[in-house]
């Protein structure tokens, strides 16, 4: 029954006590009267807190209006608080007053004029308020008192207990919206299993339907994969017979770009047909997280745009949406949503309400409930997702023991296996699942395995998705025709066991859909939980394949090769399609096959190129080897003749250089394999070893040997031999130090020494960071001298810029101010080079990189300055990407810049940020 608060002056205690007695005699026992010695404010209690607490709990507030009440500041404070909370307020005029109006919009009952008639009117009003509790609804014939794992529906309002305070809060919020206006999108937030859907469907909607003059509740819907279409269906489903042409016209308008006139017409028609010209229209959106788990970005944006138009202040719509709390930030960041939001958190069901969950429905069907059962259920329900399991256990208890007239502790314990550590809550779901599937006879073992595989392929991926951000498995609905045929019998058994739910299928346009009843099933059914853990990697890959497929389909309707799968994700798609062909629909399968064909064709083209290249290389290797041998033979034979010997030595040295510089360095970027590179370098090393005999001081030969060792170091590093790479790099550095010391004015030797210092420092960086930094500093000193010596040499200037960046990168953490000085110097060089050669793509890219590095550092201290640098970098990268559209590196740089600027502008300019994100996505 309704909770009632009596607001009165303490000088009218007798009148208030008389009213309380009268209310109790008419089955309104829950009345708060502060002066009542038994149920009022007790001695020592905080009277002000008690008053406000009872006001908050009350559904109706009766004002015992006299001159004493009107003159009491505390009575007025109670009235103001009740008004702010949106309570049902009934002024009762019980004494002569100079002013009989308390609130212009409140209908007072004058007990002085005709007390009996006034009390009868009061009783009728309170009976109407009582209808807001479960006791005001009837349990329909054939409706189970304990529905089980599925959410409560509207016809189960009579047995929806335990959420009265939450229902009252929602009704009060909506009452305030009707009276005062305000935020028109109310989000009912909670974790999975908290009962959001039940509160909306069985708690809120049935009660609003009884308030017909103020509210018209439309049928609840879920967004699914096509949320805008679902919203349009909801709006038009509430409209009566207006003729098919009119409905078709409204549908076209609501699905188009100008829905305002249709929204106005639909709202006016709904009010007229319900004879409620001032009513608000409630739009109930259940499981709004499907906007993110099922709908694609474009469909989500279309839905939110229409929803925002619908919630305009000029229209009477108010929306209540249930949303998993982990998707709130995603919804708030959607630029298409312009409607103001009111958040209503829904906490997990307090354990002290378990008794109401059990005793309320039991009372309706005449069942006795053991106190021990309540205690055991409360103890077992301490997990966050336990509420749905409690519902299953109660459903099973009623099915097994309800005919005996009692729900007992013994019956509850018989559902579980405490000795094995399995509570009845977990056991009942496991048993229900395994019993539904049944045990196959021994002769059908092979068929059983095939059915298990098919059932696994039904759950993965059609009935479950993996949310990568949280690592949680979440349910999703899927059309029945997507499931493997061999699994459908088992799926039907799980539907009969109420572990899956079927909806739709009434018309060809409304296909039959299956869905897991609750995500708790993923945890407590061991067979399914094991499958999901084994398939975690596949589900991650499946998400990415699906996203890539949808992105590709947007590109010219999927008629282009751009956006096809490649690399590791293609390998996963191939394996998945080969092992589990039923896990992809036909369009996705064709997308994977097309990607595979494209990749195979590209691989074949590259193989042909490599074969041609390798043939040319091997031919050149033979020629060079013959030339090297001939030159070396002549050198040894003609050593006595100095001039001819020097010529032969020069020829042999040139041959060694050709092996290193022409065959290895020039062809390395064209697909030269590491093995062939090492073979050529070994030939060069052998030749140099023979030439070095008696010619240890030959500068050309030493330079050739240093180059060979440097290339060998790189080849060994690529081949996975860091020790060998370090040895070769150190040997090359030793030679180059000698050459640079012998000819200090030779800029080429100085430059090679700088490069070699950097190479060795790169290798030492992890094992000896201090030593590596010393080498980098030495290299920087050389680069500075070269840049000063030849200021017009672009290569030297670029090398100096790179050296500055490298040391700044290392010092950034320990000395950010010093690093910024180095970055600024590097930026100055990059600007000069870019201005000097505007068509040099390398210089332009270097400038964009320098701009981004400094912007990253300045972002916190100077966001406006950082944004200016990011914008300048973005402009450069746009030009490079347009200049070379086939350069993947330039396209990737542009995507990164777009994301950086979008991240910064996300709060101040969400629409602009979304446009940048979309552009970046198109590039990716």
Tab-separated table of C-alpha atoms in Angstrom, residues 504-700:
chain	number	residue	atom	x	y	z
A	504	UNK	CA	10.036	-12.093	-33.883
A	505	UNK	CA	9.286	-14.469	-36.718
A	506	UNK	CA	5.684	-13.404	-37.181
A	507	UNK	CA	6.209	-12.065	-40.707
A	508	UNK	CA	8.922	-12.380	-43.378
A	509	UNK	CA	9.908	-8.788	-42.597
A	510	UNK	CA	10.318	-9.694	-38.922
A	511	UNK	CA	12.706	-12.696	-38.884
A	512	UNK	CA	12.924	-14.993	-35.880
A	513	UNK	CA	15.756	-13.994	-33.567
A	514	UNK	CA	17.491	-15.897	-30.763
A	515	UNK	CA	19.343	-14.394	-27.838
A	516	UNK	CA	20.905	-15.579	-24.590
A	517	UNK	CA	18.510	-14.739	-21.776
A	518	UNK	CA	21.217	-13.317	-19.558
A	519	UNK	CA	25.004	-12.959	-19.634
A	520	UNK	CA	25.295	-14.771	-16.303
A	521	UNK	CA	24.964	-17.937	-18.414
A	522	UNK	CA	28.444	-17.272	-19.831
A	523	UNK	CA	29.930	-17.684	-16.363
A	524	UNK	CA	27.948	-20.407	-14.614
A	525	UNK	CA	27.537	-22.961	-17.430
A	526	UNK	CA	30.960	-24.666	-17.506
A	527	UNK	CA	30.647	-26.076	-21.015
A	528	UNK	CA	29.863	-22.671	-22.523
A	529	UNK	CA	32.374	-20.825	-20.321
A	530	UNK	CA	35.103	-23.197	-21.535
A	531	UNK	CA	34.189	-22.663	-25.177
A	532	UNK	CA	34.282	-18.905	-24.809
A	533	UNK	CA	37.704	-18.849	-23.194
A	534	UNK	CA	39.070	-21.080	-25.965
A	535	UNK	CA	37.531	-18.791	-28.585
A	536	UNK	CA	38.650	-15.477	-27.075
A	537	UNK	CA	41.322	-14.873	-29.744
A	538	UNK	CA	38.899	-15.737	-32.531
A	539	UNK	CA	36.280	-13.331	-31.174
A	540	UNK	CA	38.859	-10.534	-31.115
A	541	UNK	CA	39.779	-11.303	-34.726
A	542	UNK	CA	36.082	-11.592	-35.637
A	543	UNK	CA	35.423	-8.071	-34.358
A	544	UNK	CA	38.205	-6.683	-36.527
A	545	UNK	CA	37.211	-8.642	-39.611
A	546	UNK	CA	33.617	-7.479	-39.229
A	547	UNK	CA	34.648	-3.840	-38.825
A	548	UNK	CA	36.967	-4.044	-41.835
A	549	UNK	CA	34.152	-5.613	-43.873
A	550	UNK	CA	31.711	-2.823	-43.017
A	551	UNK	CA	34.313	-0.160	-43.790
A	552	UNK	CA	35.080	-1.825	-47.137
A	553	UNK	CA	31.403	-2.050	-48.029
A	554	UNK	CA	31.085	1.727	-47.568
A	555	UNK	CA	33.804	2.272	-50.175
A	556	UNK	CA	31.915	2.409	-53.474
A	557	UNK	CA	29.513	-0.216	-52.200
A	558	UNK	CA	32.295	-2.748	-51.781
A	559	UNK	CA	33.275	-2.664	-55.436
A	560	UNK	CA	36.880	-1.651	-54.861
A	561	UNK	CA	39.999	-3.563	-53.885
A	562	UNK	CA	40.864	-0.789	-51.447
A	563	UNK	CA	39.986	-1.895	-47.912
A	564	UNK	CA	40.448	-5.629	-48.481
A	565	UNK	CA	42.069	-7.636	-45.698
A	566	UNK	CA	45.811	-8.124	-45.622
A	567	UNK	CA	48.599	-9.270	-43.340
A	568	UNK	CA	47.925	-10.969	-40.013
A	569	UNK	CA	44.193	-10.226	-39.992
A	570	UNK	CA	43.834	-11.900	-43.401
A	571	UNK	CA	45.685	-14.958	-42.079
A	572	UNK	CA	43.221	-15.142	-39.160
A	573	UNK	CA	40.270	-14.715	-41.511
A	574	UNK	CA	41.535	-17.484	-43.813
A	575	UNK	CA	42.019	-19.880	-40.901
A	576	UNK	CA	38.641	-19.014	-39.404
A	577	UNK	CA	36.781	-19.496	-42.664
A	578	UNK	CA	38.528	-22.794	-43.399
A	579	UNK	CA	37.933	-24.241	-39.927
A	580	UNK	CA	34.460	-22.769	-39.237
A	581	UNK	CA	32.693	-21.699	-42.458
A	582	UNK	CA	29.342	-21.268	-40.653
A	583	UNK	CA	30.789	-18.477	-38.493
A	584	UNK	CA	30.651	-16.027	-41.402
A	585	UNK	CA	27.664	-15.070	-43.510
A	586	UNK	CA	27.895	-15.312	-47.287
A	587	UNK	CA	28.867	-11.673	-47.838
A	588	UNK	CA	31.624	-11.858	-45.236
A	589	UNK	CA	32.863	-15.144	-46.665
A	590	UNK	CA	33.043	-13.662	-50.147
A	591	UNK	CA	34.918	-10.645	-48.725
A	592	UNK	CA	37.509	-12.963	-47.157
A	593	UNK	CA	37.848	-15.002	-50.362
A	594	UNK	CA	38.263	-11.843	-52.432
A	595	UNK	CA	40.894	-10.551	-49.988
A	596	UNK	CA	42.673	-13.889	-50.168
A	597	UNK	CA	42.674	-13.879	-53.977
A	598	UNK	CA	44.008	-10.335	-54.053
A	599	UNK	CA	46.762	-11.168	-51.560
A	600	UNK	CA	47.759	-14.318	-53.480
A	601	UNK	CA	47.925	-12.378	-56.748
A	602	UNK	CA	50.099	-9.713	-55.130
A	603	UNK	CA	52.343	-12.358	-53.571
A	604	UNK	CA	52.732	-14.091	-56.963
A	605	UNK	CA	53.661	-10.769	-58.600
A	606	UNK	CA	56.292	-10.131	-55.931
A	607	UNK	CA	57.658	-13.662	-56.318
A	608	UNK	CA	58.053	-13.112	-60.064
A	609	UNK	CA	59.825	-9.827	-59.404
A	610	UNK	CA	62.097	-11.442	-56.836
A	611	UNK	CA	62.941	-14.330	-59.189
A	612	UNK	CA	63.862	-11.873	-61.927
A	613	UNK	CA	65.853	-9.760	-59.506
A	614	UNK	CA	67.664	-12.715	-57.986
A	615	UNK	CA	68.520	-14.067	-61.426
A	616	UNK	CA	70.043	-10.716	-62.312
A	617	UNK	CA	71.859	-10.542	-59.007
A	618	UNK	CA	73.296	-14.017	-59.329
A	619	UNK	CA	74.459	-13.261	-62.847
A	620	UNK	CA	76.087	-10.069	-61.601
A	621	UNK	CA	77.609	-11.988	-58.715
A	622	UNK	CA	79.202	-14.451	-61.134
A	623	UNK	CA	80.577	-11.647	-63.294
A	624	UNK	CA	81.894	-9.744	-60.296
A	625	UNK	CA	83.369	-12.863	-58.750
A	626	UNK	CA	85.196	-13.660	-62.020
A	627	UNK	CA	86.319	-10.062	-62.264
A	628	UNK	CA	87.495	-10.044	-58.663
A	629	UNK	CA	89.421	-13.295	-59.110
A	630	UNK	CA	91.035	-12.092	-62.339
A	631	UNK	CA	91.974	-8.753	-60.803
A	632	UNK	CA	93.419	-10.400	-57.725
A	633	UNK	CA	95.403	-12.905	-59.893
A	634	UNK	CA	96.807	-10.088	-62.002
A	635	UNK	CA	97.621	-8.109	-58.875
A	636	UNK	CA	99.642	-11.020	-57.425
A	637	UNK	CA	101.374	-11.733	-60.749
A	638	UNK	CA	102.220	-8.135	-61.479
A	639	UNK	CA	103.091	-6.963	-57.994
A	640	UNK	CA	106.620	-6.240	-59.055
A	641	UNK	CA	105.372	-3.771	-61.653
A	642	UNK	CA	104.104	-1.015	-59.361
A	643	UNK	CA	101.811	0.904	-61.737
A	644	UNK	CA	100.100	-2.203	-63.072
A	645	UNK	CA	99.835	-3.652	-59.572
A	646	UNK	CA	98.129	-0.520	-58.270
A	647	UNK	CA	95.727	-0.606	-61.174
A	648	UNK	CA	94.892	-4.257	-60.472
A	649	UNK	CA	94.443	-3.483	-56.745
A	650	UNK	CA	92.113	-0.623	-57.611
A	651	UNK	CA	90.101	-2.904	-59.890
A	652	UNK	CA	89.790	-5.558	-57.185
A	653	UNK	CA	88.835	-2.921	-54.617
A	654	UNK	CA	86.177	-1.532	-56.960
A	655	UNK	CA	84.869	-5.073	-57.350
A	656	UNK	CA	84.568	-5.420	-53.567
A	657	UNK	CA	82.864	-2.035	-53.393
A	658	UNK	CA	80.463	-3.104	-56.116
A	659	UNK	CA	79.486	-6.142	-54.100
A	660	UNK	CA	78.745	-3.978	-51.053
A	661	UNK	CA	77.375	-0.745	-52.480
A	662	UNK	CA	75.677	-1.885	-55.676
A	663	UNK	CA	74.384	-5.365	-54.994
A	664	UNK	CA	73.575	-5.098	-51.298
A	665	UNK	CA	72.765	-1.465	-50.559
A	666	UNK	CA	70.952	-0.606	-53.781
A	667	UNK	CA	68.942	-3.802	-54.053
A	668	UNK	CA	68.137	-4.270	-50.385
A	669	UNK	CA	64.885	-2.322	-50.696
A	670	UNK	CA	63.817	-4.341	-53.732
A	671	UNK	CA	63.304	-7.634	-51.974
A	672	UNK	CA	66.855	-8.943	-51.627
A	673	UNK	CA	66.680	-11.726	-49.090
A	674	UNK	CA	68.843	-11.622	-45.961
A	675	UNK	CA	70.477	-14.914	-46.877
A	676	UNK	CA	71.606	-13.665	-50.299
A	677	UNK	CA	72.795	-10.359	-48.806
A	678	UNK	CA	74.934	-12.256	-46.299
A	679	UNK	CA	76.369	-14.462	-49.072
A	680	UNK	CA	77.391	-11.441	-51.153
A	681	UNK	CA	78.890	-9.686	-48.125
A	682	UNK	CA	80.864	-12.798	-47.284
A	683	UNK	CA	82.294	-12.829	-50.843
A	684	UNK	CA	83.286	-9.166	-50.370
A	685	UNK	CA	84.884	-9.930	-46.987
A	686	UNK	CA	86.892	-12.831	-48.420
A	687	UNK	CA	88.133	-10.668	-51.275
A	688	UNK	CA	89.071	-7.832	-48.892
A	689	UNK	CA	90.930	-10.229	-46.617
A	690	UNK	CA	93.090	-11.394	-49.525
A	691	UNK	CA	93.651	-7.849	-50.743
A	692	UNK	CA	94.656	-6.666	-47.246
A	693	UNK	CA	97.719	-8.885	-47.276
A	694	UNK	CA	100.558	-6.403	-47.680
A	695	UNK	CA	98.156	-3.434	-48.188
A	696	UNK	CA	96.950	-2.774	-44.652
A	697	UNK	CA	97.305	1.001	-45.022
A	698	UNK	CA	95.385	1.357	-48.294
A	699	UNK	CA	92.694	3.954	-47.589
A	700	UNK	CA	90.284	2.844	-50.339
